[in-house]
């Protein structure tokens, strides 16, 4: 369901943009992600809460060694019918 972990482990950053809606904020997030070697990250996704027929929310945990960061993820259906990340916000 979530190919992001495989994508990061294989460092296929050129395909990363395909998983985000093309918003200005998301372009910035992808640009920042491409600056790091993410092959040692582990991504864990929570259960998805469906908000409407084209929107869902969940939590993503990014583990790097003994450090974990939590993010709120908003998913939306894109024009091609696939689910894409619409928004990423660090969970405080």
Short mmCIF file of N, CA and C in Angstrom, two decimals:
data_model
loop_
_atom_site.label_atom_id
_atom_site.label_comp_id
_atom_site.label_asym_id
_atom_site.label_seq_id
_atom_site.Cartn_x
_atom_site.Cartn_y
_atom_site.Cartn_z
N UNK A 1 0.82 -1.21 0.00
CA UNK A 1 0.00 0.00 0.00
C UNK A 1 0.85 1.26 0.00
N UNK A 2 1.92 1.29 0.80
CA UNK A 2 2.78 2.47 0.85
C UNK A 2 4.17 2.12 0.35
N UNK A 3 4.50 2.50 -0.88
CA UNK A 3 5.80 2.15 -1.46
C UNK A 3 6.94 3.07 -1.02
N UNK A 4 6.69 4.01 -0.12
CA UNK A 4 7.69 5.01 0.24
C UNK A 4 8.92 4.41 0.87
N UNK A 5 8.77 3.41 1.75
CA UNK A 5 9.92 2.82 2.41
C UNK A 5 10.84 2.19 1.38
N UNK A 6 10.31 1.45 0.43
CA UNK A 6 11.12 0.85 -0.62
C UNK A 6 11.80 1.92 -1.44
N UNK A 7 11.09 2.97 -1.74
CA UNK A 7 11.62 4.07 -2.53
C UNK A 7 12.82 4.71 -1.82
N UNK A 8 12.69 4.95 -0.52
CA UNK A 8 13.78 5.57 0.23
C UNK A 8 14.97 4.62 0.34
N UNK A 9 14.71 3.36 0.60
CA UNK A 9 15.81 2.40 0.77
C UNK A 9 16.61 2.25 -0.51
N UNK A 10 15.97 2.42 -1.65
CA UNK A 10 16.68 2.30 -2.92
C UNK A 10 17.14 3.65 -3.44
N UNK A 11 16.91 4.73 -2.66
CA UNK A 11 17.33 6.08 -3.01
C UNK A 11 16.84 6.52 -4.39
N UNK A 12 15.62 6.18 -4.75
CA UNK A 12 15.04 6.59 -6.02
C UNK A 12 14.32 7.92 -5.84
N UNK A 13 15.10 8.95 -5.57
CA UNK A 13 14.53 10.26 -5.28
C UNK A 13 13.85 10.89 -6.49
N UNK A 14 14.26 10.50 -7.70
CA UNK A 14 13.63 11.07 -8.88
C UNK A 14 12.15 10.68 -8.97
N UNK A 15 11.76 9.59 -8.31
CA UNK A 15 10.36 9.15 -8.31
C UNK A 15 9.57 9.70 -7.12
N UNK A 16 10.25 10.34 -6.20
CA UNK A 16 9.63 10.82 -4.98
C UNK A 16 8.47 11.77 -5.24
N UNK A 17 8.64 12.67 -6.20
CA UNK A 17 7.61 13.66 -6.51
C UNK A 17 6.28 13.02 -6.90
N UNK A 18 6.31 11.81 -7.43
CA UNK A 18 5.08 11.12 -7.86
C UNK A 18 4.13 10.82 -6.72
N UNK A 19 4.62 10.85 -5.48
CA UNK A 19 3.79 10.49 -4.34
C UNK A 19 3.19 11.70 -3.62
N UNK A 20 3.49 12.90 -4.13
CA UNK A 20 2.99 14.14 -3.54
C UNK A 20 2.15 14.89 -4.56
N UNK A 21 1.09 15.55 -4.09
CA UNK A 21 0.36 16.47 -4.95
C UNK A 21 1.30 17.65 -5.25
N UNK A 22 1.22 18.21 -6.45
CA UNK A 22 2.17 19.26 -6.86
C UNK A 22 1.83 20.65 -6.31
N UNK A 23 1.90 20.79 -4.98
CA UNK A 23 1.69 22.10 -4.37
C UNK A 23 3.05 22.73 -4.09
N UNK A 24 3.06 24.03 -3.87
CA UNK A 24 4.30 24.73 -3.59
C UNK A 24 4.98 24.15 -2.34
N UNK A 25 4.19 23.92 -1.29
CA UNK A 25 4.75 23.37 -0.05
C UNK A 25 5.33 21.98 -0.28
N UNK A 26 4.61 21.13 -1.01
CA UNK A 26 5.09 19.78 -1.26
C UNK A 26 6.36 19.78 -2.11
N UNK A 27 6.46 20.70 -3.05
CA UNK A 27 7.68 20.79 -3.85
C UNK A 27 8.86 21.13 -2.96
N UNK A 28 8.64 21.99 -1.98
CA UNK A 28 9.69 22.34 -1.02
C UNK A 28 10.06 21.12 -0.17
N UNK A 29 9.07 20.38 0.31
CA UNK A 29 9.31 19.18 1.13
C UNK A 29 10.15 18.18 0.33
N UNK A 30 9.77 17.93 -0.91
CA UNK A 30 10.51 16.98 -1.75
C UNK A 30 11.94 17.46 -1.97
N UNK A 31 12.11 18.74 -2.22
CA UNK A 31 13.44 19.30 -2.43
C UNK A 31 14.31 19.07 -1.19
N UNK A 32 13.74 19.27 -0.01
CA UNK A 32 14.48 19.05 1.24
C UNK A 32 14.82 17.57 1.42
N UNK A 33 13.89 16.69 1.12
CA UNK A 33 14.13 15.25 1.26
C UNK A 33 15.26 14.78 0.35
N UNK A 34 15.35 15.35 -0.83
CA UNK A 34 16.37 14.94 -1.80
C UNK A 34 17.78 15.30 -1.36
N UNK A 35 17.92 16.13 -0.36
CA UNK A 35 19.24 16.54 0.10
C UNK A 35 19.88 15.53 1.05
N UNK A 36 19.13 14.54 1.48
CA UNK A 36 19.62 13.61 2.50
C UNK A 36 19.69 12.19 1.95
N UNK A 37 20.55 11.39 2.57
CA UNK A 37 20.58 9.97 2.29
C UNK A 37 19.52 9.32 3.17
N UNK A 38 18.42 8.97 2.59
CA UNK A 38 17.29 8.46 3.36
C UNK A 38 17.24 6.94 3.40
N UNK A 39 18.28 6.29 2.90
CA UNK A 39 18.24 4.83 2.81
C UNK A 39 18.22 4.14 4.18
N UNK A 40 18.59 4.86 5.23
CA UNK A 40 18.59 4.26 6.57
C UNK A 40 17.32 4.57 7.36
N UNK A 41 16.36 5.22 6.73
CA UNK A 41 15.11 5.55 7.41
C UNK A 41 14.15 4.38 7.38
N UNK A 42 13.33 4.31 8.41
CA UNK A 42 12.20 3.39 8.43
C UNK A 42 10.95 4.24 8.58
N UNK A 43 10.00 4.04 7.69
CA UNK A 43 8.74 4.78 7.74
C UNK A 43 7.64 3.85 8.22
N UNK A 44 6.85 4.33 9.17
CA UNK A 44 5.73 3.56 9.70
C UNK A 44 4.49 4.43 9.56
N UNK A 45 3.43 3.88 8.98
CA UNK A 45 2.19 4.62 8.79
C UNK A 45 1.11 4.06 9.71
N UNK A 46 0.34 4.98 10.29
CA UNK A 46 -0.78 4.58 11.15
C UNK A 46 -1.96 4.14 10.28
N UNK A 47 -2.99 3.68 10.96
CA UNK A 47 -4.25 3.43 10.28
C UNK A 47 -4.74 4.75 9.68
N UNK A 48 -5.37 4.68 8.56
CA UNK A 48 -5.86 5.87 7.88
C UNK A 48 -7.30 6.15 8.33
N UNK A 49 -7.57 7.40 8.67
CA UNK A 49 -8.93 7.83 8.99
C UNK A 49 -9.52 8.51 7.76
N UNK A 50 -10.56 7.91 7.19
CA UNK A 50 -11.19 8.47 6.00
C UNK A 50 -12.06 9.64 6.42
N UNK A 51 -11.82 10.79 5.81
CA UNK A 51 -12.56 12.01 6.11
C UNK A 51 -13.71 12.18 5.13
N UNK A 52 -13.45 11.87 3.86
CA UNK A 52 -14.47 11.93 2.81
C UNK A 52 -14.06 10.98 1.71
N UNK A 53 -14.81 10.95 0.62
CA UNK A 53 -14.49 9.99 -0.44
C UNK A 53 -13.17 10.29 -1.14
N UNK A 54 -12.64 11.52 -0.97
CA UNK A 54 -11.38 11.86 -1.62
C UNK A 54 -10.33 12.42 -0.67
N UNK A 55 -10.54 12.23 0.64
CA UNK A 55 -9.59 12.77 1.61
C UNK A 55 -9.47 11.83 2.82
N UNK A 56 -8.23 11.66 3.30
CA UNK A 56 -7.97 10.82 4.47
C UNK A 56 -6.81 11.42 5.24
N UNK A 57 -6.71 11.03 6.52
CA UNK A 57 -5.62 11.52 7.37
C UNK A 57 -5.00 10.36 8.11
N UNK A 58 -3.74 10.54 8.48
CA UNK A 58 -3.04 9.52 9.24
C UNK A 58 -1.77 10.10 9.82
N UNK A 59 -0.99 9.25 10.44
CA UNK A 59 0.28 9.65 11.04
C UNK A 59 1.39 8.82 10.42
N UNK A 60 2.52 9.48 10.19
CA UNK A 60 3.70 8.79 9.70
C UNK A 60 4.80 8.99 10.74
N UNK A 61 5.47 7.91 11.09
CA UNK A 61 6.61 7.97 12.00
C UNK A 61 7.86 7.69 11.16
N UNK A 62 8.83 8.58 11.28
CA UNK A 62 10.11 8.41 10.58
C UNK A 62 11.14 8.04 11.64
N UNK A 63 11.68 6.81 11.53
CA UNK A 63 12.69 6.33 12.47
C UNK A 63 14.06 6.37 11.82
N UNK A 64 15.01 6.95 12.53
CA UNK A 64 16.40 6.96 12.10
C UNK A 64 17.24 6.63 13.32
N UNK A 65 17.74 5.40 13.36
CA UNK A 65 18.47 4.95 14.54
C UNK A 65 17.54 4.91 15.74
N UNK A 66 17.89 5.63 16.79
CA UNK A 66 17.05 5.67 17.98
C UNK A 66 16.15 6.89 18.03
N UNK A 67 16.15 7.70 16.96
CA UNK A 67 15.34 8.91 16.92
C UNK A 67 14.08 8.68 16.08
N UNK A 68 12.97 9.23 16.56
CA UNK A 68 11.70 9.12 15.84
C UNK A 68 11.07 10.50 15.72
N UNK A 69 10.55 10.80 14.54
CA UNK A 69 9.81 12.03 14.30
C UNK A 69 8.43 11.67 13.80
N UNK A 70 7.42 12.39 14.27
CA UNK A 70 6.03 12.11 13.94
C UNK A 70 5.48 13.22 13.05
N UNK A 71 4.71 12.82 12.04
CA UNK A 71 4.12 13.76 11.11
C UNK A 71 2.67 13.43 10.86
N UNK A 72 1.84 14.46 10.76
CA UNK A 72 0.44 14.30 10.35
C UNK A 72 0.43 14.36 8.82
N UNK A 73 -0.20 13.37 8.21
CA UNK A 73 -0.26 13.28 6.76
C UNK A 73 -1.72 13.41 6.32
N UNK A 74 -1.95 14.26 5.33
CA UNK A 74 -3.27 14.35 4.70
C UNK A 74 -3.13 13.79 3.29
N UNK A 75 -4.00 12.84 2.97
CA UNK A 75 -4.00 12.19 1.66
C UNK A 75 -5.19 12.71 0.86
N UNK A 76 -5.03 12.85 -0.43
CA UNK A 76 -6.13 13.21 -1.32
C UNK A 76 -6.02 12.40 -2.60
N UNK A 77 -7.16 12.22 -3.23
CA UNK A 77 -7.17 11.53 -4.52
C UNK A 77 -6.79 12.55 -5.59
N UNK A 78 -5.83 12.19 -6.41
CA UNK A 78 -5.39 13.09 -7.48
C UNK A 78 -6.29 12.91 -8.70
N UNK A 79 -6.05 13.70 -9.71
CA UNK A 79 -6.85 13.63 -10.94
C UNK A 79 -6.75 12.28 -11.63
N UNK A 80 -5.63 11.57 -11.42
CA UNK A 80 -5.49 10.25 -12.05
C UNK A 80 -6.09 9.13 -11.21
N UNK A 81 -6.70 9.47 -10.07
CA UNK A 81 -7.38 8.49 -9.24
C UNK A 81 -6.51 7.82 -8.18
N UNK A 82 -5.24 8.21 -8.09
CA UNK A 82 -4.37 7.61 -7.09
C UNK A 82 -4.31 8.50 -5.84
N UNK A 83 -4.04 7.87 -4.69
CA UNK A 83 -3.90 8.60 -3.43
C UNK A 83 -2.52 9.21 -3.38
N UNK A 84 -2.46 10.51 -3.04
CA UNK A 84 -1.19 11.21 -2.95
C UNK A 84 -1.16 12.03 -1.67
N UNK A 85 0.04 12.33 -1.22
CA UNK A 85 0.20 13.15 -0.04
C UNK A 85 -0.13 14.59 -0.40
N UNK A 86 -1.12 15.16 0.29
CA UNK A 86 -1.52 16.54 0.05
C UNK A 86 -0.84 17.48 1.02
N UNK A 87 -0.57 16.99 2.24
CA UNK A 87 0.04 17.86 3.25
C UNK A 87 0.78 17.04 4.28
N UNK A 88 1.91 17.57 4.73
CA UNK A 88 2.74 16.97 5.78
C UNK A 88 2.99 18.04 6.83
N UNK A 89 2.66 17.72 8.08
CA UNK A 89 2.87 18.67 9.17
C UNK A 89 3.52 17.92 10.32
N UNK A 90 4.59 18.47 10.86
CA UNK A 90 5.24 17.83 11.99
C UNK A 90 4.30 17.84 13.18
N UNK A 91 4.18 16.69 13.83
CA UNK A 91 3.30 16.55 14.98
C UNK A 91 4.07 16.98 16.22
N UNK A 92 3.49 17.85 16.98
CA UNK A 92 4.17 18.38 18.18
C UNK A 92 3.62 17.74 19.42
#
